[in-house]
Coordinates of C-alpha atoms in Angstrom, one line a residue:
X1 CA -62.2 -41.8 -94.9
X2 CA -62.3 -38.1 -95.2
X3 CA -63.0 -37.9 -91.5
X4 CA -60.1 -40.3 -90.7
X5 CA -57.8 -38.6 -93.0
X6 CA -58.6 -35.2 -91.7
X7 CA -58.4 -36.5 -88.2
X8 CA -55.0 -38.2 -88.5
X9 CA -55.8 -41.3 -86.3
X10 CA -53.2 -43.7 -84.8
X11 CA -53.4 -47.0 -82.9
X12 CA -51.4 -47.9 -79.5
X13 CA -50.8 -51.5 -79.2
X14 CA -50.4 -52.4 -75.4
X15 CA -48.0 -55.0 -74.1
X16 CA -48.6 -56.6 -70.8
X17 CA -45.2 -56.8 -68.7
X18 CA -46.4 -59.9 -66.6
X19 CA -49.8 -62.0 -66.6
X20 CA -50.5 -61.5 -62.8
X21 CA -51.1 -57.6 -63.2
X22 CA -48.4 -56.8 -60.8
X23 CA -46.3 -53.7 -60.6
X24 CA -42.7 -53.7 -60.7
X25 CA -42.6 -57.3 -62.3
X26 CA -41.3 -57.5 -66.2
X27 CA -41.4 -61.0 -67.7
X28 CA -39.0 -60.6 -70.7
X29 CA -40.2 -63.6 -72.8
X30 CA -43.6 -62.6 -72.5
X31 CA -42.8 -59.0 -73.8
X32 CA -40.6 -60.5 -76.8
X33 CA -43.4 -62.9 -77.6
X34 CA -46.1 -60.4 -78.0
X35 CA -43.9 -58.2 -80.1
X36 CA -43.2 -61.2 -82.3
X37 CA -46.6 -61.8 -82.5
X38 CA -47.7 -58.2 -83.3
X39 CA -45.1 -58.4 -86.3
X40 CA -43.1 -55.5 -84.6
X41 CA -39.9 -57.5 -84.6
X42 CA -40.1 -57.8 -88.3
X43 CA -41.0 -54.1 -88.9
X44 CA -37.8 -53.2 -86.8
X45 CA -35.5 -55.8 -89.1
X46 CA -37.0 -54.1 -92.2
X47 CA -36.6 -50.6 -90.7
X48 CA -33.0 -51.3 -89.8
X49 CA -32.3 -52.8 -93.0
X50 CA -33.0 -49.4 -94.8
X51 CA -32.3 -45.8 -93.4
X52 CA -34.2 -45.0 -90.2
X53 CA -32.6 -42.0 -89.1
X54 CA -33.8 -39.1 -91.5
X55 CA -33.0 -35.3 -91.0
X56 CA -34.0 -32.5 -93.0
X57 CA -30.9 -30.3 -93.8
X58 CA -32.1 -27.5 -91.8
X59 CA -32.6 -29.8 -88.7
X60 CA -29.4 -31.6 -89.3
X61 CA -27.2 -28.2 -89.5
X62 CA -29.1 -26.9 -86.5
X63 CA -28.4 -30.2 -84.5
X64 CA -24.7 -30.6 -85.7
X65 CA -23.4 -27.3 -86.5
X66 CA -21.1 -27.7 -83.8
X67 CA -19.3 -30.2 -85.6
X68 CA -18.3 -27.4 -88.6
X69 CA -15.4 -25.4 -88.2
X70 CA -15.7 -21.9 -88.4
X71 CA -13.4 -21.5 -91.5
X72 CA -15.5 -23.9 -93.2
X73 CA -18.8 -22.0 -92.6
X74 CA -17.6 -19.0 -94.3
X75 CA -16.5 -21.0 -97.2
X76 CA -20.0 -22.6 -97.4
X77 CA -21.5 -19.5 -96.9
X78 CA -24.4 -20.8 -94.9
X79 CA -25.7 -23.3 -97.1
X80 CA -27.7 -25.9 -95.5
X81 CA -27.2 -29.0 -97.6
X82 CA -23.7 -28.2 -98.5
X83 CA -22.8 -28.0 -94.5
X84 CA -24.7 -31.2 -94.0
X85 CA -22.6 -33.0 -96.5
X86 CA -19.3 -31.6 -95.3
X87 CA -20.2 -32.5 -91.7
X88 CA -21.1 -36.1 -93.0
X89 CA -18.0 -36.5 -95.1
X90 CA -15.8 -35.0 -92.1
X91 CA -17.3 -37.1 -89.3
X92 CA -18.8 -40.1 -91.2
X93 CA -16.4 -40.4 -94.0
X94 CA -17.1 -40.6 -97.9
X95 CA -17.4 -44.2 -98.0
X96 CA -19.8 -45.1 -95.3
X97 CA -23.3 -45.9 -96.1
X98 CA -25.4 -42.6 -95.9
X99 CA -27.5 -40.6 -98.6
X100 CA -28.8 -37.5 -99.4
X101 CA -32.1 -36.5 -100.9
X102 CA -33.5 -33.2 -102.0
X103 CA -34.8 -32.2 -98.7
X104 CA -33.3 -34.7 -96.3
X105 CA -30.4 -36.9 -95.4
X106 CA -30.4 -40.5 -94.5
X107 CA -28.4 -42.2 -92.1
X108 CA -27.8 -45.5 -90.3
X109 CA -28.5 -46.1 -86.5
X110 CA -24.5 -46.2 -85.8
X111 CA -24.3 -43.2 -88.0
X112 CA -26.5 -41.2 -85.5
X113 CA -24.6 -42.7 -82.6
X114 CA -21.2 -41.4 -84.0
X115 CA -22.6 -38.0 -84.9
X116 CA -24.2 -38.0 -81.3
X117 CA -20.6 -38.8 -79.6
X118 CA -19.0 -36.4 -81.6
X119 CA -21.4 -33.8 -81.0
X120 CA -21.2 -34.2 -77.2
X121 CA -17.3 -34.2 -77.5
X122 CA -17.4 -31.1 -79.6
X123 CA -20.2 -29.4 -77.2
X124 CA -17.9 -30.5 -74.2
X125 CA -14.8 -29.1 -75.5
X126 CA -16.6 -25.8 -76.2
X127 CA -18.2 -25.7 -72.8
X128 CA -14.7 -26.3 -71.3
X129 CA -13.4 -23.8 -73.3
X130 CA -16.2 -21.3 -72.5
X131 CA -15.8 -22.3 -68.7
X132 CA -12.1 -21.8 -69.1
X133 CA -12.5 -18.3 -70.4
X134 CA -15.1 -17.3 -67.9
X135 CA -12.9 -18.8 -65.1
X136 CA -10.0 -16.8 -66.2
X137 CA -12.1 -13.8 -66.6
X138 CA -13.2 -14.3 -63.0
X139 CA -10.0 -15.2 -61.6
X140 CA -8.3 -12.3 -63.5
X141 CA -10.9 -9.8 -62.3
X142 CA -10.5 -11.3 -58.4
X143 CA -6.9 -11.2 -59.2
X144 CA -7.1 -7.3 -59.9
X145 CA -9.3 -6.6 -57.3
X146 CA -7.1 -8.5 -54.9
X147 CA -3.8 -6.8 -56.4
X148 CA -5.4 -3.4 -55.9
X149 CA -6.5 -4.2 -52.2
X150 CA -2.9 -5.4 -52.0
X151 CA -1.5 -2.2 -53.2
X152 CA -4.0 -0.2 -50.7
X153 CA -2.7 -2.4 -47.8
X154 CA 1.0 -1.7 -48.8
X155 CA 0.3 2.0 -49.3
X156 CA -1.6 2.1 -45.7
X157 CA 1.1 0.1 -44.1
X158 CA 4.2 1.8 -45.6
X159 CA 2.3 5.1 -44.8
X160 CA 1.8 4.2 -41.2
X161 CA 5.4 2.3 -41.0
X162 CA 6.7 5.5 -42.1
X163 CA 4.6 7.9 -39.9
X164 CA 5.7 5.6 -37.0
X165 CA 9.4 5.7 -38.0
X166 CA 9.0 9.5 -38.3
X167 CA 7.4 9.7 -34.7
X168 CA 10.4 7.7 -33.3
X169 CA 12.8 9.4 -35.1
X170 CA 11.0 12.8 -34.0
X171 CA 10.8 11.5 -30.3
X172 CA 14.7 10.6 -30.5
X173 CA 15.4 13.9 -31.7
X174 CA 13.5 15.3 -28.8
X175 CA 15.0 13.4 -26.2
X176 CA 18.2 14.2 -28.0
X177 CA 17.5 17.9 -27.3
X178 CA 16.4 17.3 -24.1
X179 CA 19.4 15.4 -22.9
X180 CA 21.7 18.3 -24.7
X181 CA 19.7 21.0 -23.1
X182 CA 19.3 19.4 -19.8
X183 CA 23.3 19.1 -19.6
X184 CA 23.6 22.4 -20.8
X185 CA 21.5 23.5 -17.8
X186 CA 23.3 21.3 -15.6
X187 CA 26.7 22.7 -16.4
X188 CA 25.2 26.2 -16.3
X189 CA 23.8 25.3 -12.7
X190 CA 27.1 23.8 -11.7
X191 CA 28.9 26.8 -13.0
X192 CA 26.4 29.1 -11.5
X193 CA 26.7 27.2 -8.3
X194 CA 30.4 27.1 -8.0
X195 CA 30.3 30.9 -8.7
X196 CA 27.8 31.3 -5.8
X197 CA 29.8 28.9 -3.4
X198 CA 32.8 31.0 -4.1
X199 CA 30.8 34.2 -3.6
X200 CA 29.2 32.9 -0.4
X201 CA 32.5 31.6 0.9
X202 CA 33.9 35.2 0.2
X203 CA 31.1 36.9 1.8
X204 CA 31.4 34.7 4.9
X205 CA 34.7 35.1 5.2
X206 CA 34.2 38.7 5.1
X207 CA 31.5 38.7 7.5
X208 CA 33.5 36.5 9.9
X209 CA 36.5 38.7 9.5
X210 CA 34.2 41.6 10.2
X211 CA 32.3 39.8 13.0
X212 CA 35.8 38.7 14.7
X213 CA 37.0 42.1 14.3
X214 CA 33.8 43.5 15.9
X215 CA 34.1 40.7 18.6
X216 CA 37.9 41.5 19.2
X217 CA 37.0 45.3 19.8
X218 CA 34.2 44.3 22.0
X219 CA 36.8 41.8 23.7
X220 CA 39.3 44.8 24.1
X221 CA 36.4 46.9 25.4
X222 CA 35.3 44.6 27.8
X223 CA 38.8 43.5 28.9
X224 CA 39.6 47.2 29.4
X225 CA 36.5 47.7 31.4
X226 CA 37.1 44.6 33.4
X227 CA 40.9 45.5 34.0
X228 CA 39.5 49.2 34.9
X229 CA 37.3 47.6 37.3
X230 CA 39.7 45.2 38.8
X231 CA 42.3 48.0 39.2
X232 CA 39.6 50.3 40.8
X233 CA 38.7 47.5 43.2
X234 CA 42.3 46.8 44.0
X235 CA 43.0 50.4 44.3
X236 CA 39.7 50.6 46.9
X237 CA 41.0 47.6 48.7
X238 CA 44.5 48.9 48.9
X239 CA 43.1 52.2 50.0
X240 CA 41.0 50.3 52.7
X241 CA 43.9 48.6 53.8
X242 CA 45.9 51.8 54.2
X243 CA 43.1 53.4 55.9
X244 CA 42.7 50.5 58.4
X245 CA 46.4 50.6 59.0
X246 CA 46.3 54.3 59.6
X247 CA 43.3 53.8 61.7
X248 CA 45.1 51.0 63.7
X249 CA 48.1 52.9 64.1
X250 CA 46.3 56.0 65.3
X251 CA 44.6 53.6 67.7
X252 CA 47.7 52.5 68.8
X253 CA 49.7 55.6 69.3
X254 CA 46.5 56.7 71.4
X255 CA 46.6 53.5 73.5
X256 CA 50.4 54.2 74.0
X257 CA 50.0 57.6 75.0
X258 CA 47.4 56.4 77.5
X259 CA 49.3 53.6 78.9
X260 CA 52.7 55.1 79.2
X261 CA 51.8 57.0 82.4
X262 CA 50.5 53.8 83.9
X263 CA 52.8 50.9 82.9
X264 CA 55.8 52.7 81.5
X265 CA 56.7 53.2 77.9
X266 CA 58.0 49.8 76.9
X267 CA 55.1 47.7 78.1
X268 CA 52.9 50.5 76.7
X269 CA 54.4 50.4 73.1
X270 CA 54.0 46.7 73.4
X271 CA 50.3 46.9 74.2
X272 CA 49.7 49.4 71.5
X273 CA 51.3 47.1 68.9
X274 CA 49.1 44.1 70.1
X275 CA 46.1 46.1 69.8
X276 CA 46.9 47.4 66.6
X277 CA 47.6 43.6 65.3
X278 CA 44.1 42.5 66.7
X279 CA 42.5 45.2 65.1
X280 CA 44.0 44.5 61.7
X281 CA 42.8 40.7 62.1
X282 CA 39.5 41.7 62.9
X283 CA 39.1 44.3 59.9
X284 CA 40.8 41.4 57.8
X285 CA 37.9 38.8 59.2
X286 CA 35.3 41.2 58.3
X287 CA 36.7 41.8 54.8
X288 CA 37.1 38.0 54.3
X289 CA 33.3 37.7 55.6
X290 CA 31.9 40.2 53.1
X291 CA 33.4 38.5 50.0
X292 CA 32.2 35.3 51.2
X293 CA 28.7 36.7 51.4
X294 CA 29.1 38.3 48.0
X295 CA 30.3 35.1 46.5
X296 CA 27.8 33.0 47.9
X297 CA 24.9 35.4 46.9
X298 CA 26.1 35.6 43.4
X299 CA 26.5 31.4 43.2
X300 CA 22.8 30.7 42.6
X301 CA 23.0 32.9 39.5
X302 CA 25.6 30.9 37.8
X303 CA 25.2 27.2 39.2
X304 CA 23.4 24.7 36.9
X305 CA 20.4 23.3 38.8
X306 CA 19.6 19.6 37.7
X307 CA 16.1 18.4 37.0
X308 CA 15.8 16.1 40.1
X309 CA 16.8 19.4 42.3
X310 CA 14.1 21.5 40.3
X311 CA 11.5 18.9 41.1
X312 CA 12.6 18.6 44.9
X313 CA 12.4 22.6 45.0
X314 CA 9.0 22.9 43.3
X315 CA 7.5 19.9 45.4
X316 CA 9.3 20.6 48.7
X317 CA 6.1 21.6 50.4
X318 CA 4.8 17.8 50.2
X319 CA 5.3 15.4 52.8
X320 CA 7.9 13.0 52.6
X321 CA 6.2 9.2 52.0
X322 CA 8.2 6.1 53.1
X323 CA 6.8 2.6 52.7
X324 CA 3.2 3.7 52.6
X325 CA 3.8 5.8 55.7
X326 CA 3.2 9.5 55.9
X327 CA 5.1 12.2 57.8
X328 CA 8.8 12.9 58.5
X329 CA 11.3 10.8 57.7
X330 CA 13.1 8.6 60.3
X331 CA 16.3 10.0 61.9
X332 CA 19.3 8.8 60.0
X333 CA 17.9 9.4 56.4
X334 CA 17.9 12.9 56.1
X335 CA 19.8 14.7 53.2
X336 CA 23.8 15.1 54.0
X337 CA 24.3 19.1 53.8
X338 CA 27.7 19.9 52.4
X339 CA 29.6 22.5 53.9
X340 CA 30.3 25.9 51.5
X341 CA 33.5 26.1 50.7
X342 CA 35.7 29.0 49.8
X343 CA 35.6 30.2 46.0
X344 CA 39.0 31.2 44.7
X345 CA 39.4 34.4 42.9
X346 CA 39.5 33.8 39.0
X347 CA 40.9 36.2 36.6
X348 CA 38.3 36.6 33.9
X349 CA 41.0 37.1 31.3
X350 CA 42.1 33.6 32.0
X351 CA 39.0 31.9 31.3
X352 CA 38.0 30.5 27.9
X353 CA 35.3 31.9 25.8
X354 CA 32.2 29.8 26.3
X355 CA 30.7 28.1 23.0
X356 CA 27.1 28.4 22.7
X357 CA 25.8 24.7 22.5
X358 CA 23.3 23.9 19.7
X359 CA 19.9 23.4 20.9
X360 CA 18.5 19.9 20.9
X361 CA 16.2 19.3 17.8
X362 CA 12.7 18.2 18.9
X363 CA 11.6 15.7 16.4
X364 CA 8.5 14.9 17.8
X365 CA 6.3 16.9 15.3
X366 CA 7.1 14.2 12.9
X367 CA 5.3 11.5 15.1
X368 CA 1.7 11.9 14.9
X369 CA -1.3 9.9 15.7
X370 CA -2.6 10.0 11.9
X371 CA 0.6 9.0 10.3
X372 CA 0.9 6.0 12.9
X373 CA -2.8 5.2 12.2
X374 CA -2.6 5.1 8.4
X375 CA 0.5 2.8 8.9
X376 CA -0.4 0.2 11.1
X377 CA -4.5 0.2 11.3
X378 CA -6.3 -2.7 9.7
X379 CA -8.7 -2.4 7.2
X380 CA -10.5 0.6 6.8
X381 CA -10.0 2.1 10.2
X382 CA -9.4 5.5 10.7
X383 CA -7.9 7.7 13.6
X384 CA -11.2 9.8 14.1
X385 CA -13.6 9.3 16.7
X386 CA -16.4 6.8 16.1
X387 CA -19.3 5.4 18.3
X388 CA -19.9 2.0 17.0
X389 CA -18.2 -1.2 18.1
X390 CA -15.2 -2.6 16.3
X391 CA -15.2 -5.7 14.0
X392 CA -11.8 -6.3 14.2
X393 CA -9.0 -4.8 16.5
X394 CA -7.2 -1.8 15.4
X395 CA -3.8 -3.5 15.2
X396 CA -3.0 -7.0 14.2
X397 CA -2.7 -9.8 16.7
X398 CA -1.7 -13.3 16.5
X399 CA -3.6 -14.9 19.4
X400 CA -7.7 -15.1 19.3
X401 CA -7.7 -14.3 23.3
X402 CA -6.0 -11.2 22.6
X403 CA -8.3 -10.1 19.7
X404 CA -11.5 -10.8 21.9
X405 CA -9.7 -9.0 24.7
X406 CA -9.1 -6.0 22.4
X407 CA -12.7 -5.7 21.4
X408 CA -14.3 -6.4 25.0
X409 CA -11.7 -3.4 26.2
X410 CA -12.8 -1.5 23.2
X411 CA -16.5 -1.6 24.6
X412 CA -15.4 -0.9 28.1
X413 CA -13.5 2.4 26.9
X414 CA -16.7 3.5 24.9
X415 CA -18.7 2.8 28.1
X416 CA -16.3 5.0 30.4
X417 CA -16.2 7.8 27.8
X418 CA -20.2 8.0 27.8
X419 CA -20.1 6.8 24.1
X420 CA -22.0 3.6 24.8
X421 CA -25.0 2.9 27.5
X422 CA -24.7 0.5 30.3
X423 CA -26.0 -3.0 29.6
X424 CA -29.0 -4.2 31.6
X425 CA -28.6 -5.8 34.6
X426 CA -28.9 -9.7 34.6
X427 CA -28.7 -12.5 37.2
X428 CA -26.0 -14.7 35.4
X429 CA -22.8 -15.8 37.6
X430 CA -23.8 -14.5 40.7
X431 CA -20.3 -14.9 42.1
X432 CA -19.0 -12.0 39.9
X433 CA -20.1 -9.3 42.5
X434 CA -18.1 -11.0 45.2
X435 CA -14.7 -11.1 43.5
X436 CA -12.8 -8.2 41.9
X437 CA -12.4 -7.4 38.1
X438 CA -8.7 -8.3 38.5
X439 CA -9.5 -11.6 39.7
X440 CA -11.9 -12.3 37.4
X441 CA -9.6 -11.4 34.3
X442 CA -6.9 -13.4 35.7
X443 CA -9.5 -16.5 36.1
X444 CA -10.0 -16.4 32.3
X445 CA -6.1 -16.6 31.8
X446 CA -5.8 -19.2 34.5
X447 CA -8.7 -21.1 32.5
X448 CA -6.8 -20.5 29.4
X449 CA -3.5 -22.3 30.5
X450 CA -5.7 -25.1 31.9
X451 CA -7.2 -25.8 28.6
X452 CA -3.8 -25.8 26.9
X453 CA -2.6 -28.1 29.8
X454 CA -5.4 -30.4 29.0
X455 CA -4.8 -30.6 25.4
X456 CA -1.7 -32.4 26.0
X457 CA -3.1 -35.0 28.1
X458 CA 0.0 -35.5 30.1
X459 CA 0.2 -34.1 33.9
X460 CA 2.8 -31.8 34.9
X461 CA 3.7 -31.7 38.6
X462 CA 4.9 -28.1 38.4
X463 CA 1.9 -26.6 37.3
X464 CA 0.9 -25.7 40.8
X465 CA 4.1 -23.8 41.5
X466 CA 3.6 -21.8 38.2
X467 CA 0.1 -20.9 39.3
X468 CA 1.5 -19.6 42.7
X469 CA 4.2 -17.8 41.3
X470 CA 1.8 -16.2 38.7
X471 CA -0.6 -15.1 41.6
X472 CA 2.4 -13.6 43.5
X473 CA 3.0 -11.6 40.2
X474 CA -0.4 -10.4 40.1
X475 CA -0.2 -9.3 43.4
X476 CA 2.9 -7.5 42.8
X477 CA 1.0 -5.2 40.4
X478 CA -1.0 -3.7 43.6
X479 CA -4.0 -3.1 41.8
X480 CA -5.7 -5.2 44.6
X481 CA -4.2 -5.6 48.2
X482 CA -5.3 -9.4 48.3
X483 CA -5.9 -11.8 45.5
X484 CA -9.1 -14.1 46.1
X485 CA -7.5 -16.5 43.3
X486 CA -7.8 -20.4 44.4
X487 CA -7.4 -23.7 42.7
X488 CA -10.9 -24.1 42.5
X489 CA -11.5 -21.2 40.0
X490 CA -9.0 -22.5 37.7
X491 CA -10.5 -26.1 37.9
X492 CA -14.2 -24.9 37.0
X493 CA -14.1 -24.8 33.3
X494 CA -12.0 -27.1 30.8
X495 CA -13.3 -25.6 27.3
X496 CA -12.5 -22.8 25.3
X497 CA -16.3 -21.8 24.7
X498 CA -16.7 -21.6 28.3
X499 CA -13.7 -19.4 28.5
X500 CA -14.9 -17.2 25.7
X501 CA -18.4 -17.1 27.6
X502 CA -16.6 -16.1 30.8
X503 CA -14.8 -13.3 29.6
X504 CA -17.7 -11.9 27.7
X505 CA -19.7 -12.0 31.0
X506 CA -17.1 -10.0 32.8
X507 CA -17.5 -7.0 30.3
X508 CA -21.1 -7.4 29.6
X509 CA -22.4 -6.7 33.0
X510 CA -22.8 -3.4 34.6
X511 CA -19.7 -1.7 35.9
X512 CA -18.5 1.3 37.9
X513 CA -16.1 3.7 36.7
X514 CA -13.4 2.2 38.8
X515 CA -14.1 -1.4 37.7
X516 CA -14.0 -0.1 34.1
X517 CA -10.4 1.5 34.7
X518 CA -9.5 -1.9 36.5
X519 CA -10.6 -3.9 33.7
X520 CA -8.6 -2.0 31.0
X521 CA -5.6 -1.5 33.0
X522 CA -5.7 -5.1 34.2
X523 CA -5.9 -6.6 30.7
X524 CA -3.0 -4.2 29.5
X525 CA -0.9 -5.6 32.6
X526 CA -1.7 -9.4 31.9
X527 CA -1.8 -9.3 28.1
X528 CA 1.3 -6.8 27.2
X529 CA 0.4 -7.7 23.7
X530 CA -2.7 -5.6 23.6
X531 CA -1.1 -2.4 25.4
X532 CA -0.5 -0.4 22.1
X533 CA -3.9 -1.7 20.9
X534 CA -5.4 0.2 24.1
X535 CA -3.6 3.4 23.5
X536 CA -4.5 3.5 19.9
X537 CA -8.1 2.9 21.1
X538 CA -8.1 5.8 23.5
X539 CA -6.0 8.2 21.0
X540 CA -8.9 7.3 18.4
X541 CA -11.5 8.5 20.8
X542 CA -9.8 11.7 21.7
X543 CA -9.1 12.5 17.7
X544 CA -11.8 14.9 16.6
X545 CA -14.0 14.4 19.6
X546 CA -16.2 17.5 20.2
X547 CA -18.0 16.1 23.2
X548 CA -16.2 18.0 26.4
X549 CA -17.2 15.5 28.8
X550 CA -16.3 12.5 26.7
X551 CA -12.7 14.1 26.0
X552 CA -12.0 15.0 29.6
X553 CA -12.7 11.2 30.4
X554 CA -10.5 10.0 28.0
X555 CA -7.6 12.2 28.9
X556 CA -8.3 10.9 32.5
X557 CA -8.2 7.3 31.3
X558 CA -4.9 8.1 29.2
X559 CA -3.0 9.6 32.0
X560 CA -4.2 6.5 34.3
X561 CA -2.8 4.1 31.5
X562 CA 0.2 6.1 31.2
X563 CA 0.8 5.8 35.2
X564 CA 0.4 2.0 35.1
X565 CA 2.0 0.4 32.1
X566 CA 4.2 2.1 29.4
X567 CA 3.6 1.8 25.5
X568 CA 6.0 0.0 23.3
X569 CA 8.9 1.7 21.5
X570 CA 7.0 2.0 18.3
X571 CA 4.2 4.2 20.1
X572 CA 6.3 5.8 22.9
X573 CA 6.8 9.2 20.7
X574 CA 3.1 9.0 19.3
X575 CA 1.9 9.2 22.9
X576 CA 3.4 12.5 23.7
X577 CA 0.6 14.8 24.5
X578 CA 2.0 17.1 21.8
X579 CA 1.5 14.4 19.1
X580 CA -2.1 13.9 20.2
X581 CA -3.0 17.4 20.2
X582 CA -2.0 17.5 16.6
X583 CA -4.2 14.8 15.8

């Protein structure tokens, strides 16, 4: 018994939930029957009839102190027994069945439930109050931070806005000052300009009056000298005439004295007068001849000579060529010579003063090849010399055939100027040797027109006539005396691919210098759209070309092109040698 008393033993009565020993299976009737058989239900009933809930005053006060108001706690001065009684009377009521002992308080089950409900309610209220206070503190603190941040933002924004407005106002004042000063300077400039213009007018008037006075003095001096010269000439003429009359009179008297003994005085006097008149007439004829010779010698010094007369005079040593036949021109086609007429004597005082014409301003300096290249060249092409084949033409072309012809002409120009080596001889198209370059170029044009005609699928009866007219136009160019174009050549190829291959065959075979010139000029004549392209390519190769031989070949090719076909109005001033020298 001592051992059992010291060990404080206790027994555990197990209750089976089911007879099958399966989990999660509860048999209510079986458990109730086990509790009834063990006497537990009776014990619970007895326990329930008494006071099953028993707390010591310290435990009760510690657990339910939340139900005691703060004012009552100060009055009770922290006495646990009195606080427990006050809480029980306040919550449970004085008439309820609860008791207090020396150290404990005895309560029913429902009293404990009421106390727990009230305790949870009081704790909930206190927790809500604490949460409210803490949340208020937190929100207040966050609000204060936000308000401080807003104040800082407002301060920064107001500072920025104020500085911005200040800068705008400062800029406005600066503009106002600049406008005021500019108007002031403009007014001063206008005033100064008006003064200068007025001063210039006065100075020019003074200079003009001075010059006019000097010119009037010079004119008076010239008039005086001219009049003196004329008076002296007239005096000399009158003196010569008087001497001639005296001489004629003397000769007449001598002849009269000689003839008086022979024929008598009357007939001698008549013969003497006749001799005197003949002598005076001969002297007058000599005087007229002398005047005529002096005027004819002075005439070339004052007469204007036209450009045609100057060229005829400079190249007069060349033989006359008419219709391809050298030698003297046939009779009846010579120039008519006009008889030199007598020039009337004119008094210099009656002639108006000559007005010096202003020289024509030469504006070719503004038209240079670099400016033209910068304005019209495609892509990154420049006006300077290069030795590489072109990827695209220098100028823009609508037709694909013009683009291919431009690229082919560029290769021929490079080969003609020695910038590109000749291709290796190949045995393709054996008929190309037997025909001229112009015929081959025209063949490509004929094939192009044939391709266009076959694309429409409608025969045209007038096509043969147009081919004949076109062949006559080609023969009129006189680059080849006899054209070998036939209808067989036009009907050989019917596709554009074969046309492009034929054109590349012409330009890719070895050619002589004459064939290269014919190729370039023939393309320019048959394709007027690429004439400026050819001129631009030649001028590009002449610009900044340090090779003397290549530059000489380029100038020869340019001169031949200028002699065969003209450039367009857009390029005509750029093709001037002076404009090309500036490039």
